[in-house]
Every structure is written in C-alpha cells, then in structure tokens.
Amino acid sequence: MSTTEVSSIELERRAYRTARGRRSALISVVSTLVFLAAVVLLLVNSPGWDRVRESFFDPKTAIDALPKVLVGLWLNIQVLFFAVIGVAILSTLVAIARTLRGPVFTPLRLLAAGYTDVFRGIPVLLVLYLIGFGVPGLGLTGRVPVQVLGTIALVLCYSAYVAEVLRAGMDAVHPSQRLAARSLGLSHGKTLRLVVLPQAVRKVTPALMNDFVSLMKDVGLISALGAVDAIRAAQIEVASVANFTPYVVAGLLFVILAWPFIRLTDWISARAQKREQIGGVV
C-alpha cells in the first residue's frame, strides 16, 4: 500500500513538472512572437522603411548576387579550415611553453608570454595589414597569395588567445594527475599528451568553441587584403548595382555558417554546467 501511495505521489509530481514545462515553453514562444511582431511593426511603419527596403532588402538584387557571394564564401571556408589547423598546432605549443617548469626553460616562457601579450594587444585588422603588406615588401619570397598571408595573420592572432585558454585548462588539471602519471613511469611528454592535455581541452571546450566562432567571423577580414571572399564579392556587387543588399546576403551566409556551431557551443556549456552540478567529471 505504501509503495502504491509513493508511486501515485511521484506520478503527480511528474505530471506537474510536465505541465509546468509546457506552460513555460508556451509562454516563451508567445512572448518571443509578440516581441518579433513589435519589432517588425516598428520597422515597417518607420518613415524611411521604403528606402531602407529598396537599398538593403531587394529580392532581385539578392538573387543576382548570391552565386558570386557563395563563390567568395568558399574561399572563407578554405581559409577557416587551414587557420583552425594552424591555430591548434601553434596555440598548443605556446601553451606548453608557458607551463614549462625549471630555469632552463625561462627563455621559452618569456618568448611565449611576449608573443601572447603582443598579439592579444594588436587589433586583428592591423595584423592583417602588417602581414599582408609588410611580408611581401621584404622581398624574401616570390608572390604569395593574399589568402595565404591572411591565414597566417589570423593564425598568429588567434593562437595567442587560444594558447591562454589552453594554459588555463592545463593549470586547472590537479597536480596529482601529473604526479600519478609520472609515478607510473610516463615521461614528461607522454604525461602532457596522454593525461594533461585531454583533461585541459575537456575543461575549456566551451571557451575554445567561442574562439572558433569568432575566428569564423574574422576570416571575412581577409577582404581587406584584396582577397575576393564573400565580403569582397558583395562589395563588388554593391559597387556595380548601387545597392547594399549583397552585404546583407553575405551577412546571412556567415550567420548560417556559424549558427550550428553557436548552438553546439551553448549545448556543450549547458552540458558541462549540468555535470558539474551533479558532481560529474567535466
């Protein structure tokens, strides 16, 4: 009898939680729709809406510009691919250099610290100019494609940020993990590769994903060097048709490209927070 009573109470609690969840979801949907409707009405009823619509939201101009902007976006994706690889390698090396112990590694630590300080302090666009126009001016190599120079500049900038994130993750790994690995006979390198780095990456995955999304946006800055990417293609179309709609098309394409990773970042962050709250291992 007592078991039946407890089960009934539990069923009532579950039904209440389900109803409350549905009610909250309904309120969220309704409030969001009301807010969006208010924003749309405000825009549509603005005195200059007709001019803005013709200049920024012309369907015919958008359809005509879409193929060329898509071709430019493919260049952005290629730059992003190689930049992510470069950032992963360089940032890991810098993070390891900053965590090395012992006086013999002082030059490496100072070099890594100086690198992160400099490239975190200089704006990305300025680094693009310095690399994109300064390196060819040295005359050390032949003609280097501007997208390659842009990729190098992005790698240098974002590696400084990611290295600090990784270093924070490595410092968050409890020292007993290192001691246990060394007591099992693992070398310093194997301890880093097999014990410290996997835990560090897992701890800072949300921050790394945020940096990845930021990099995804900043690949559009290579247009400043003359690379015909999505933004430059949109700029060319704007100059030819005297309409700003191609810029909106390029912006929407970047949003579509970044949106899955933004949602993934939020999911990973929520999952990590939930596991911390229940005492799990993050």
mmCIF file of C-alpha atoms in Angstrom:
data_model
loop_
_atom_site.group_PDB
_atom_site.id
_atom_site.type_symbol
_atom_site.label_atom_id
_atom_site.label_comp_id
_atom_site.label_asym_id
_atom_site.label_seq_id
_atom_site.Cartn_x
_atom_site.Cartn_y
_atom_site.Cartn_z
ATOM 1 C CA MET A 1 0.000 0.000 0.000
ATOM 2 C CA SER A 2 2.764 2.436 0.910
ATOM 3 C CA THR A 3 4.566 1.682 -2.354
ATOM 4 C CA THR A 4 1.382 2.448 -4.304
ATOM 5 C CA GLU A 5 0.921 5.734 -2.459
ATOM 6 C CA VAL A 6 4.519 6.792 -3.122
ATOM 7 C CA SER A 7 4.168 5.920 -6.796
ATOM 8 C CA SER A 8 0.978 7.966 -7.063
ATOM 9 C CA ILE A 9 2.637 10.948 -5.460
ATOM 10 C CA GLU A 10 5.594 10.611 -7.800
ATOM 11 C CA LEU A 11 3.285 10.415 -10.809
ATOM 12 C CA GLU A 12 1.528 13.569 -9.677
ATOM 13 C CA ARG A 13 4.854 15.335 -9.308
ATOM 14 C CA ARG A 14 5.925 14.269 -12.779
ATOM 15 C CA ALA A 15 2.618 15.416 -14.252
ATOM 16 C CA TYR A 16 3.004 18.769 -12.511
ATOM 17 C CA ARG A 17 6.568 19.209 -13.781
ATOM 18 C CA THR A 18 5.475 18.282 -17.310
ATOM 19 C CA ALA A 19 2.577 20.735 -17.241
ATOM 20 C CA ARG A 20 4.805 23.465 -15.844
ATOM 21 C CA GLY A 21 7.384 22.817 -18.559
ATOM 22 C CA ARG A 22 4.766 23.012 -21.297
ATOM 23 C CA ARG A 23 3.338 26.198 -19.835
ATOM 24 C CA SER A 24 6.796 27.773 -19.671
ATOM 25 C CA ALA A 25 7.520 26.755 -23.267
ATOM 26 C CA LEU A 26 4.201 28.204 -24.435
ATOM 27 C CA ILE A 27 4.837 31.476 -22.627
ATOM 28 C CA SER A 28 8.327 31.663 -24.144
ATOM 29 C CA VAL A 29 7.011 31.101 -27.679
ATOM 30 C CA VAL A 30 4.192 33.624 -27.306
ATOM 31 C CA SER A 31 6.418 36.305 -25.764
ATOM 32 C CA THR A 32 9.030 35.806 -28.492
ATOM 33 C CA LEU A 33 6.431 36.086 -31.256
ATOM 34 C CA VAL A 34 4.973 39.218 -29.684
ATOM 35 C CA PHE A 35 8.426 40.787 -29.437
ATOM 36 C CA LEU A 36 9.271 39.941 -33.058
ATOM 37 C CA ALA A 37 5.916 41.270 -34.236
ATOM 38 C CA ALA A 38 6.527 44.528 -32.363
ATOM 39 C CA VAL A 39 9.976 44.912 -33.945
ATOM 40 C CA VAL A 40 8.606 44.194 -37.434
ATOM 41 C CA LEU A 41 5.767 46.683 -36.993
ATOM 42 C CA LEU A 42 8.214 49.317 -35.748
ATOM 43 C CA LEU A 43 10.448 48.836 -38.784
ATOM 44 C CA VAL A 44 7.658 48.673 -41.346
ATOM 45 C CA ASN A 45 5.977 51.799 -40.006
ATOM 46 C CA SER A 46 9.211 53.796 -39.884
ATOM 47 C CA PRO A 47 9.222 56.867 -42.176
ATOM 48 C CA GLY A 48 12.258 55.702 -44.144
ATOM 49 C CA TRP A 49 11.370 51.992 -44.360
ATOM 50 C CA ASP A 50 10.671 52.083 -48.114
ATOM 51 C CA ARG A 51 14.125 53.486 -48.865
ATOM 52 C CA VAL A 52 15.808 51.021 -46.500
ATOM 53 C CA ARG A 53 13.926 48.089 -48.024
ATOM 54 C CA GLU A 54 14.968 49.070 -51.534
ATOM 55 C CA SER A 55 18.599 49.623 -50.511
ATOM 56 C CA PHE A 56 19.146 46.613 -48.228
ATOM 57 C CA PHE A 57 16.422 44.033 -48.854
ATOM 58 C CA ASP A 58 15.830 43.955 -52.591
ATOM 59 C CA PRO A 59 14.976 40.329 -53.553
ATOM 60 C CA LYS A 60 16.122 40.587 -57.173
ATOM 61 C CA THR A 61 19.490 42.032 -56.203
ATOM 62 C CA ALA A 62 19.903 39.327 -53.558
ATOM 63 C CA ILE A 63 19.202 36.534 -56.058
ATOM 64 C CA ASP A 64 21.611 38.008 -58.598
ATOM 65 C CA ALA A 65 24.399 38.469 -56.037
ATOM 66 C CA LEU A 66 24.009 35.111 -54.266
ATOM 67 C CA PRO A 67 26.081 32.942 -56.689
ATOM 68 C CA LYS A 68 29.088 35.266 -56.619
ATOM 69 C CA VAL A 69 28.934 35.705 -52.853
ATOM 70 C CA LEU A 70 28.744 31.919 -52.434
ATOM 71 C CA VAL A 71 31.909 31.530 -54.515
ATOM 72 C CA GLY A 72 33.610 34.032 -52.221
ATOM 73 C CA LEU A 73 32.305 32.226 -49.153
ATOM 74 C CA TRP A 74 34.051 29.059 -50.331
ATOM 75 C CA LEU A 75 37.352 30.948 -50.058
ATOM 76 C CA ASN A 76 36.434 31.937 -46.493
ATOM 77 C CA ILE A 77 35.752 28.298 -45.651
ATOM 78 C CA GLN A 78 39.132 27.227 -47.053
ATOM 79 C CA VAL A 79 40.920 29.913 -45.053
ATOM 80 C CA LEU A 80 38.986 28.866 -41.953
ATOM 81 C CA PHE A 81 39.985 25.223 -42.414
ATOM 82 C CA PHE A 82 43.707 25.907 -42.614
ATOM 83 C CA ALA A 83 43.555 28.604 -39.936
ATOM 84 C CA VAL A 84 41.959 26.181 -37.464
ATOM 85 C CA ILE A 85 44.740 23.655 -38.096
ATOM 86 C CA GLY A 86 47.417 26.316 -37.675
ATOM 87 C CA VAL A 87 45.842 27.716 -34.517
ATOM 88 C CA ALA A 88 45.519 24.245 -32.985
ATOM 89 C CA ILE A 89 49.214 23.499 -33.533
ATOM 90 C CA LEU A 90 50.720 26.877 -32.631
ATOM 91 C CA SER A 91 48.490 27.534 -29.613
ATOM 92 C CA THR A 92 49.258 24.112 -28.147
ATOM 93 C CA LEU A 93 52.994 24.693 -28.490
ATOM 94 C CA VAL A 94 52.733 28.148 -26.911
ATOM 95 C CA ALA A 95 50.571 26.864 -24.051
ATOM 96 C CA ILE A 96 53.048 24.074 -23.333
ATOM 97 C CA ALA A 97 55.942 26.541 -23.442
ATOM 98 C CA ARG A 98 54.192 28.768 -20.904
ATOM 99 C CA THR A 99 53.693 25.873 -18.486
ATOM 100 C CA LEU A 100 57.246 24.501 -18.615
ATOM 101 C CA ARG A 101 58.965 24.396 -15.250
ATOM 102 C CA GLY A 102 62.604 24.994 -14.420
ATOM 103 C CA PRO A 103 65.045 27.876 -15.002
ATOM 104 C CA VAL A 104 66.397 26.323 -18.194
ATOM 105 C CA PHE A 105 63.050 26.959 -19.896
ATOM 106 C CA THR A 106 62.898 30.633 -18.887
ATOM 107 C CA PRO A 107 63.707 31.905 -22.422
ATOM 108 C CA LEU A 108 60.885 29.810 -23.870
ATOM 109 C CA ARG A 109 58.449 31.014 -21.225
ATOM 110 C CA LEU A 110 59.404 34.642 -21.818
ATOM 111 C CA LEU A 111 59.126 34.223 -25.588
ATOM 112 C CA ALA A 112 55.698 32.601 -25.290
ATOM 113 C CA ALA A 113 54.496 35.249 -22.824
ATOM 114 C CA GLY A 114 55.742 38.053 -25.066
ATOM 115 C CA TYR A 115 54.033 36.516 -28.082
ATOM 116 C CA THR A 116 50.666 36.237 -26.337
ATOM 117 C CA ASP A 117 50.926 39.763 -24.920
ATOM 118 C CA VAL A 118 51.761 41.319 -28.284
ATOM 119 C CA PHE A 119 49.226 39.532 -30.459
ATOM 120 C CA ARG A 120 46.423 39.849 -27.926
ATOM 121 C CA GLY A 121 47.056 43.579 -27.804
ATOM 122 C CA ILE A 122 47.190 44.320 -31.545
ATOM 123 C CA PRO A 123 43.872 44.501 -33.436
ATOM 124 C CA VAL A 124 43.361 41.679 -35.919
ATOM 125 C CA LEU A 125 42.896 44.086 -38.817
ATOM 126 C CA LEU A 126 46.221 45.763 -38.075
ATOM 127 C CA VAL A 127 47.995 42.384 -38.001
ATOM 128 C CA LEU A 128 46.420 41.592 -41.364
ATOM 129 C CA TYR A 129 47.838 44.816 -42.787
ATOM 130 C CA LEU A 130 51.277 44.209 -41.295
ATOM 131 C CA ILE A 131 51.497 40.642 -42.587
ATOM 132 C CA GLY A 132 49.639 41.201 -45.845
ATOM 133 C CA PHE A 133 51.603 44.247 -46.950
ATOM 134 C CA GLY A 134 54.766 44.010 -44.857
ATOM 135 C CA VAL A 135 55.890 40.460 -45.650
ATOM 136 C CA PRO A 136 55.729 40.896 -49.456
ATOM 137 C CA GLY A 137 57.639 44.155 -49.052
ATOM 138 C CA LEU A 138 60.610 42.267 -47.618
ATOM 139 C CA GLY A 139 61.137 40.547 -50.953
ATOM 140 C CA LEU A 140 62.235 37.304 -49.307
ATOM 141 C CA THR A 141 59.876 35.128 -51.329
ATOM 142 C CA GLY A 142 58.007 35.237 -54.573
ATOM 143 C CA ARG A 143 54.438 36.363 -54.889
ATOM 144 C CA VAL A 144 52.385 34.916 -52.044
ATOM 145 C CA PRO A 145 48.580 34.751 -52.446
ATOM 146 C CA VAL A 146 46.821 37.222 -50.187
ATOM 147 C CA GLN A 147 44.608 34.476 -48.746
ATOM 148 C CA VAL A 148 47.747 32.696 -47.524
ATOM 149 C CA LEU A 149 49.030 35.863 -45.872
ATOM 150 C CA GLY A 150 45.607 36.439 -44.358
ATOM 151 C CA THR A 151 45.576 32.910 -42.976
ATOM 152 C CA ILE A 152 48.990 33.442 -41.390
ATOM 153 C CA ALA A 153 47.811 36.670 -39.758
ATOM 154 C CA LEU A 154 44.691 35.007 -38.359
ATOM 155 C CA VAL A 155 46.736 32.094 -37.030
ATOM 156 C CA LEU A 156 49.130 34.451 -35.259
ATOM 157 C CA CYS A 157 46.292 36.429 -33.656
ATOM 158 C CA TYR A 158 44.029 33.600 -32.588
ATOM 159 C CA SER A 159 46.822 31.317 -31.422
ATOM 160 C CA ALA A 160 47.611 33.880 -28.726
ATOM 161 C CA TYR A 161 44.034 33.768 -27.416
ATOM 162 C CA VAL A 162 43.637 30.003 -27.677
ATOM 163 C CA ALA A 163 47.029 29.432 -26.034
ATOM 164 C CA GLU A 164 45.863 31.322 -22.956
ATOM 165 C CA VAL A 165 42.653 29.304 -22.864
ATOM 166 C CA LEU A 166 44.614 26.055 -23.092
ATOM 167 C CA ARG A 167 47.066 27.224 -20.447
ATOM 168 C CA ALA A 168 44.176 27.941 -18.096
ATOM 169 C CA GLY A 169 42.842 24.453 -18.749
ATOM 170 C CA MET A 170 46.240 22.883 -18.104
ATOM 171 C CA ASP A 171 46.626 24.818 -14.858
ATOM 172 C CA ALA A 172 43.170 23.598 -13.807
ATOM 173 C CA VAL A 173 44.290 19.958 -14.005
ATOM 174 C CA HIS A 174 45.098 18.863 -10.462
ATOM 175 C CA PRO A 175 48.838 18.351 -9.822
ATOM 176 C CA SER A 176 48.104 14.861 -8.522
ATOM 177 C CA GLN A 177 47.259 13.851 -12.089
ATOM 178 C CA ARG A 178 50.771 14.705 -13.224
ATOM 179 C CA LEU A 179 52.343 13.027 -10.206
ATOM 180 C CA ALA A 180 50.311 9.870 -10.729
ATOM 181 C CA ALA A 181 51.293 9.719 -14.387
ATOM 182 C CA ARG A 182 54.982 10.207 -13.602
ATOM 183 C CA SER A 183 54.825 7.577 -10.857
ATOM 184 C CA LEU A 184 53.557 5.122 -13.470
ATOM 185 C CA GLY A 185 56.690 5.709 -15.499
ATOM 186 C CA LEU A 186 55.337 8.118 -18.100
ATOM 187 C CA SER A 187 57.755 10.705 -19.405
ATOM 188 C CA HIS A 188 57.004 14.418 -19.221
ATOM 189 C CA GLY A 189 55.950 14.452 -22.869
ATOM 190 C CA LYS A 190 53.636 11.468 -22.515
ATOM 191 C CA THR A 191 52.162 12.947 -19.352
ATOM 192 C CA LEU A 192 51.286 16.100 -21.241
ATOM 193 C CA ARG A 193 49.954 14.257 -24.283
ATOM 194 C CA LEU A 194 48.034 11.472 -22.566
ATOM 195 C CA VAL A 195 46.976 12.952 -19.223
ATOM 196 C CA VAL A 196 47.135 16.740 -19.023
ATOM 197 C CA LEU A 197 46.088 17.940 -22.482
ATOM 198 C CA PRO A 198 42.973 15.722 -22.826
ATOM 199 C CA GLN A 199 41.661 16.917 -19.460
ATOM 200 C CA ALA A 200 42.600 20.529 -20.209
ATOM 201 C CA VAL A 201 40.791 20.527 -23.552
ATOM 202 C CA ARG A 202 37.707 18.978 -21.976
ATOM 203 C CA LYS A 203 37.628 21.662 -19.283
ATOM 204 C CA VAL A 204 37.863 24.583 -21.707
ATOM 205 C CA THR A 205 35.882 23.215 -24.655
ATOM 206 C CA PRO A 206 33.162 25.922 -24.427
ATOM 207 C CA ALA A 207 35.789 28.678 -24.484
ATOM 208 C CA LEU A 208 37.562 27.029 -27.414
ATOM 209 C CA MET A 209 34.292 26.796 -29.319
ATOM 210 C CA ASN A 210 33.667 30.504 -28.732
ATOM 211 C CA ASP A 211 37.092 31.311 -30.154
ATOM 212 C CA PHE A 212 36.293 29.106 -33.149
ATOM 213 C CA VAL A 213 33.062 31.016 -33.812
ATOM 214 C CA SER A 214 34.945 34.319 -33.538
ATOM 215 C CA LEU A 215 37.547 33.055 -35.993
ATOM 216 C CA MET A 216 34.748 32.010 -38.337
ATOM 217 C CA LYS A 217 33.595 35.629 -38.465
ATOM 218 C CA ASP A 218 37.038 37.188 -38.702
ATOM 219 C CA VAL A 219 38.014 35.196 -41.791
ATOM 220 C CA GLY A 220 35.950 37.827 -43.589
ATOM 221 C CA LEU A 221 38.651 40.373 -42.756
ATOM 222 C CA ILE A 222 40.921 38.922 -45.446
ATOM 223 C CA SER A 223 38.915 41.054 -47.868
ATOM 224 C CA ALA A 224 40.959 43.988 -46.546
ATOM 225 C CA LEU A 225 43.963 42.486 -48.344
ATOM 226 C CA GLY A 226 42.101 42.227 -51.640
ATOM 227 C CA ALA A 227 41.083 38.574 -51.460
ATOM 228 C CA VAL A 228 37.803 38.034 -53.303
ATOM 229 C CA ASP A 229 35.946 36.350 -50.475
ATOM 230 C CA ALA A 230 32.263 36.691 -49.614
ATOM 231 C CA ILE A 231 32.622 40.244 -48.318
ATOM 232 C CA ARG A 232 34.754 41.427 -51.241
ATOM 233 C CA ALA A 233 32.377 39.774 -53.709
ATOM 234 C CA ALA A 234 29.492 41.557 -52.007
ATOM 235 C CA GLN A 235 31.415 44.822 -52.165
ATOM 236 C CA ILE A 236 31.963 44.393 -55.899
ATOM 237 C CA GLU A 237 28.261 43.746 -56.409
ATOM 238 C CA VAL A 238 27.350 46.782 -54.302
ATOM 239 C CA ALA A 239 29.588 48.967 -56.456
ATOM 240 C CA SER A 240 28.068 47.614 -59.667
ATOM 241 C CA VAL A 241 24.365 47.876 -58.741
ATOM 242 C CA ALA A 242 24.483 50.758 -56.217
ATOM 243 C CA ASN A 243 22.553 48.663 -53.705
ATOM 244 C CA PHE A 244 23.586 47.331 -50.291
ATOM 245 C CA THR A 245 21.601 44.092 -50.474
ATOM 246 C CA PRO A 246 24.699 41.974 -51.324
ATOM 247 C CA TYR A 247 26.151 42.918 -47.928
ATOM 248 C CA VAL A 248 23.022 41.558 -46.264
ATOM 249 C CA VAL A 249 23.356 38.366 -48.320
ATOM 250 C CA ALA A 250 26.971 37.931 -47.188
ATOM 251 C CA GLY A 251 25.987 38.564 -43.577
ATOM 252 C CA LEU A 252 23.198 35.988 -43.709
ATOM 253 C CA LEU A 253 25.565 33.405 -45.184
ATOM 254 C CA PHE A 254 28.020 33.953 -42.336
ATOM 255 C CA VAL A 255 25.183 33.595 -39.825
ATOM 256 C CA ILE A 256 24.052 30.348 -41.461
ATOM 257 C CA LEU A 257 27.635 29.081 -41.378
ATOM 258 C CA ALA A 258 28.164 29.972 -37.725
ATOM 259 C CA TRP A 259 24.736 29.117 -36.294
ATOM 260 C CA PRO A 260 25.236 25.332 -35.874
ATOM 261 C CA PHE A 261 28.498 25.908 -34.023
ATOM 262 C CA ILE A 262 26.926 28.599 -31.822
ATOM 263 C CA ARG A 263 24.172 26.186 -30.816
ATOM 264 C CA LEU A 264 26.762 23.435 -30.273
ATOM 265 C CA THR A 265 28.731 25.767 -28.006
ATOM 266 C CA ASP A 266 25.641 26.512 -25.930
ATOM 267 C CA TRP A 267 24.840 22.797 -25.678
ATOM 268 C CA ILE A 268 28.369 21.934 -24.569
ATOM 269 C CA SER A 269 28.335 24.739 -21.985
ATOM 270 C CA ALA A 270 24.970 23.636 -20.594
ATOM 271 C CA ARG A 271 26.090 20.010 -20.503
ATOM 272 C CA ALA A 272 29.313 20.886 -18.677
ATOM 273 C CA GLN A 273 27.427 23.020 -16.157
ATOM 274 C CA LYS A 274 24.919 20.248 -15.538
ATOM 275 C CA ARG A 275 27.653 17.672 -14.987
ATOM 276 C CA GLU A 276 29.389 19.997 -12.538
ATOM 277 C CA GLN A 277 26.165 20.480 -10.601
ATOM 278 C CA ILE A 278 25.612 16.735 -10.230
ATOM 279 C CA GLY A 279 29.235 16.149 -9.284
ATOM 280 C CA GLY A 280 30.303 14.541 -12.553
ATOM 281 C CA VAL A 281 33.667 14.818 -14.186
ATOM 282 C CA VAL A 282 33.805 17.640 -16.720
#
